[in-house]
Amino acid sequence: MACGSKELVMVFLVLAMATTLSLGQFGFPPIPGLPHTPSGAPHSPPGAPTAPIIPFLKPPKGTRIGYYSQSCPRVESVVKATIKKHVDKDKTIAPGLLRLVFHDCFVNGCDASILLEGPDTEKKAGINALLRGYEVIDDVKAEVEKVCPGVVSCADILALAARDSTVEAGAMTYAVPTGRKDGRVSKASDCSNLPSYMDSVDVLKKKFSDKGLDTQDLVTLSGGHTVGSVTCQVITYRLYNYTASGGADPSIDPVFLKTLRALCPFNGDGWRHIPLDYGSEFKFDHSFFTNVKQARGVLESDQRLWEDSSTQDIVQQYIGARGMHGFALNVQFGRAMYKMTNIGLKTEEEGEIRKVCTKIN
């Protein structure tokens, strides 16, 4: 049965309100606020995007939903269309962009400093060596510049692109406050404290807490690994050299260990890609959490989420995420992304609107 867009948005908001009131039934912490503009937050002006505000959180100072409604009203439709074009050609772009914005925001805030080129920029840091999607952001920026030259920041484009890429993979949409400014500084040496796949849960919780993110956000954002892959070189230590005697990580399911060793043989092709969510590589769904519970987490840090008591309950809440559970997973993911993409935003004095994303003006 076909419905108009306004009716669809209204239905979504009603469901969102019901979810806000009932998430406690599933063990999730309540989401603050109701699906209306939070007290003190600016109302969306006429012409603002109609994406539902899943997180119901107040936008940071200097940003708002529909920031470009007057200066560049087509920006979100241009970003969405360009991202769709790229993901339709290459599904691996979606997880690539998600990881790109994560690495940007965790180093000196969400200021698109990861995009700057130079001999000692963040892009050159070893931990960022396998990041991809730069050319997609460049293409989006070029398309936006055609309709609104010098108006939209690369930091906003990166946040919108991450949202739209996950939606293309099957996630629920969420509203993105805009008005970010682009940073002028990018140093490889600042990337040393990025979360690592070898970190313990306690270390990860500390790194997330330092950015204003809680344990729920840690588990939920780790669920972004439901899309994407990792190279064999990243996981071979778990398969062949984890223990002092040269054995495998004992937390890996024995049957799955055989599968991983077949895909990543000893001294084999270290650049071969292995799905992070085995069996559901390109679909945003709950199966990542099921795999983690079944000792089929590909990354050590992912598997530890089930073994640590502080995160196991949250993983359990997402397992079998169908119906209201599935809706809750999407709501929490939108909420966590909303929070993460607003870390450490630059002020007017601290940032700029780059003409091209790879260099400062």
GROMACS .gro file of C-alpha atoms in nm, residues 190-341:
model
  152
  190ASP     CA    1   4.801   1.243   1.666
  191CYS     CA    2   4.668   0.903   1.555
  192SER     CA    3   4.850   0.695   1.816
  193ASN     CA    4   4.548   0.666   2.045
  194LEU     CA    5   4.292   0.543   1.791
  195PRO     CA    6   4.100   0.233   1.904
  196SER     CA    7   4.274  -0.086   1.794
  197TYR     CA    8   4.152  -0.435   1.712
  198MET     CA    9   4.398  -0.562   1.975
  199ASP     CA   10   4.267  -0.340   2.256
  200SER     CA   11   4.099  -0.492   2.560
  201VAL     CA   12   3.744  -0.387   2.643
  202ASP     CA   13   3.870  -0.175   2.931
  203VAL     CA   14   4.108   0.010   2.701
  204LEU     CA   15   3.835   0.060   2.442
  205LYS     CA   16   3.594   0.190   2.705
  206LYS     CA   17   3.856   0.443   2.818
  207LYS     CA   18   3.921   0.561   2.461
  208PHE     CA   19   3.550   0.597   2.393
  209SER     CA   20   3.486   0.769   2.726
  210ASP     CA   21   3.757   1.022   2.646
  211LYS     CA   22   3.545   1.121   2.345
  212GLY     CA   23   3.220   1.145   2.538
  213LEU     CA   24   3.095   0.804   2.430
  214ASP     CA   25   2.970   0.536   2.669
  215THR     CA   26   2.978   0.155   2.674
  216GLN     CA   27   2.649   0.135   2.483
  217ASP     CA   28   2.806   0.346   2.208
  218LEU     CA   29   3.114   0.123   2.204
  219VAL     CA   30   2.913  -0.194   2.144
  220THR     CA   31   2.672  -0.028   1.903
  221LEU     CA   32   2.942   0.130   1.688
  222SER     CA   33   3.134  -0.198   1.689
  223GLY     CA   34   2.817  -0.333   1.530
  224GLY     CA   35   2.913  -0.127   1.227
  225HIS     CA   36   3.137  -0.426   1.153
  226THR     CA   37   2.822  -0.594   1.026
  227VAL     CA   38   2.939  -0.452   0.693
  228GLY     CA   39   3.292  -0.461   0.558
  229SER     CA   40   3.598  -0.679   0.567
  230VAL     CA   41   3.951  -0.705   0.700
  231THR     CA   42   4.270  -0.835   0.544
  232CYS     CA   43   4.425  -1.164   0.651
  233GLN     CA   44   4.738  -0.989   0.777
  234VAL     CA   45   4.529  -0.830   1.054
  235ILE     CA   46   4.403  -1.159   1.198
  236THR     CA   47   4.678  -1.415   1.129
  237TYR     CA   48   4.824  -1.371   1.477
  238ARG     CA   49   4.495  -1.501   1.619
  239LEU     CA   50   4.510  -1.804   1.394
  240TYR     CA   51   4.871  -1.916   1.423
  241ASN     CA   52   5.068  -1.721   1.682
  242TYR     CA   53   4.838  -1.617   1.966
  243THR     CA   54   4.977  -1.835   2.244
  244ALA     CA   55   5.336  -1.885   2.354
  245SER     CA   56   5.337  -2.227   2.187
  246GLY     CA   57   5.223  -2.079   1.857
  247GLY     CA   58   4.860  -2.185   1.882
  248ALA     CA   59   4.537  -2.007   1.794
  249ASP     CA   60   4.328  -1.777   2.009
  250PRO     CA   61   4.129  -2.026   2.222
  251SER     CA   62   3.823  -1.802   2.214
  252ILE     CA   63   3.765  -1.878   1.843
  253ASP     CA   64   3.505  -2.146   1.771
  254PRO     CA   65   3.701  -2.454   1.649
  255VAL     CA   66   3.489  -2.499   1.337
  256PHE     CA   67   3.519  -2.129   1.252
  257LEU     CA   68   3.894  -2.148   1.313
  258LYS     CA   69   3.920  -2.408   1.036
  259THR     CA   70   3.726  -2.177   0.806
  260LEU     CA   71   3.948  -1.880   0.882
  261ARG     CA   72   4.266  -2.084   0.839
  262ALA     CA   73   4.140  -2.206   0.502
  263LEU     CA   74   4.076  -1.847   0.396
  264CYS     CA   75   4.402  -1.719   0.547
  265PRO     CA   76   4.661  -1.998   0.524
  266PHE     CA   77   4.993  -1.960   0.704
  267ASN     CA   78   5.229  -1.749   0.488
  268GLY     CA   79   4.940  -1.698   0.245
  269ASP     CA   80   4.812  -1.380   0.079
  270GLY     CA   81   4.803  -1.125   0.359
  271TRP     CA   82   4.597  -0.886   0.148
  272ARG     CA   83   4.306  -1.121   0.100
  273HIS     CA   84   3.985  -0.973   0.242
  274ILE     CA   85   3.772  -1.161   0.497
  275PRO     CA   86   3.419  -1.047   0.592
  276LEU     CA   87   3.393  -0.904   0.943
  277ASP     CA   88   3.038  -1.034   0.965
  278TYR     CA   89   3.084  -1.376   0.809
  279GLY     CA   90   2.783  -1.464   0.595
  280SER     CA   91   2.638  -1.111   0.586
  281GLU     CA   92   2.916  -0.886   0.463
  282PHE     CA   93   2.714  -0.622   0.278
  283LYS     CA   94   2.394  -0.606   0.485
  284PHE     CA   95   2.339  -0.394   0.793
  285ASP     CA   96   2.175  -0.638   1.033
  286HIS     CA   97   2.208  -0.805   1.374
  287SER     CA   98   2.406  -1.110   1.260
  288PHE     CA   99   2.736  -0.954   1.368
  289PHE     CA  100   2.625  -0.984   1.732
  290THR     CA  101   2.509  -1.341   1.683
  291ASN     CA  102   2.849  -1.431   1.540
  292VAL     CA  103   3.023  -1.270   1.836
  293LYS     CA  104   2.813  -1.475   2.081
  294GLN     CA  105   2.897  -1.791   1.885
  295ALA     CA  106   3.272  -1.719   1.909
  296ARG     CA  107   3.284  -1.621   1.542
  297GLY     CA  108   3.409  -1.266   1.587
  298VAL     CA  109   3.681  -1.205   1.330
  299LEU     CA  110   3.859  -0.927   1.518
  300GLU     CA  111   3.989  -0.993   1.868
  301SER     CA  112   3.833  -0.670   1.997
  302ASP     CA  113   3.494  -0.776   1.861
  303GLN     CA  114   3.510  -1.118   2.025
  304ARG     CA  115   3.604  -0.963   2.359
  305LEU     CA  116   3.269  -0.782   2.363
  306TRP     CA  117   3.102  -1.114   2.445
  307GLU     CA  118   3.360  -1.223   2.700
  308ASP     CA  119   3.353  -0.904   2.907
  309SER     CA  120   3.062  -0.881   3.151
  310SER     CA  121   3.025  -0.506   3.101
  311THR     CA  122   2.952  -0.546   2.729
  312GLN     CA  123   2.804  -0.896   2.705
  313ASP     CA  124   2.457  -0.786   2.816
  314ILE     CA  125   2.446  -0.520   2.543
  315VAL     CA  126   2.551  -0.773   2.279
  316GLN     CA  127   2.279  -1.007   2.404
  317GLN     CA  128   2.020  -0.733   2.367
  318TYR     CA  129   2.098  -0.704   1.998
  319ILE     CA  130   2.088  -1.076   1.922
  320GLY     CA  131   1.787  -1.192   1.728
  321ALA     CA  132   1.723  -0.829   1.645
  322ARG     CA  133   1.397  -0.864   1.460
  323GLY     CA  134   1.081  -0.663   1.508
  324MET     CA  135   1.120  -0.416   1.794
  325HIS     CA  136   1.470  -0.547   1.868
  326GLY     CA  137   1.571  -0.464   1.510
  327PHE     CA  138   1.419  -0.120   1.541
  328ALA     CA  139   1.605  -0.067   1.869
  329LEU     CA  140   1.936  -0.162   1.707
  330ASN     CA  141   1.879   0.096   1.433
  331VAL     CA  142   1.773   0.362   1.681
  332GLN     CA  143   2.079   0.305   1.896
  333PHE     CA  144   2.311   0.301   1.595
  334GLY     CA  145   2.169   0.632   1.473
  335ARG     CA  146   2.205   0.772   1.823
  336ALA     CA  147   2.567   0.657   1.855
  337MET     CA  148   2.658   0.791   1.510
  338TYR     CA  149   2.490   1.120   1.595
  339LYS     CA  150   2.707   1.149   1.906
  340MET     CA  151   3.028   1.034   1.739
  341THR     CA  152   3.003   1.267   1.438
   0.00000   0.00000   0.00000
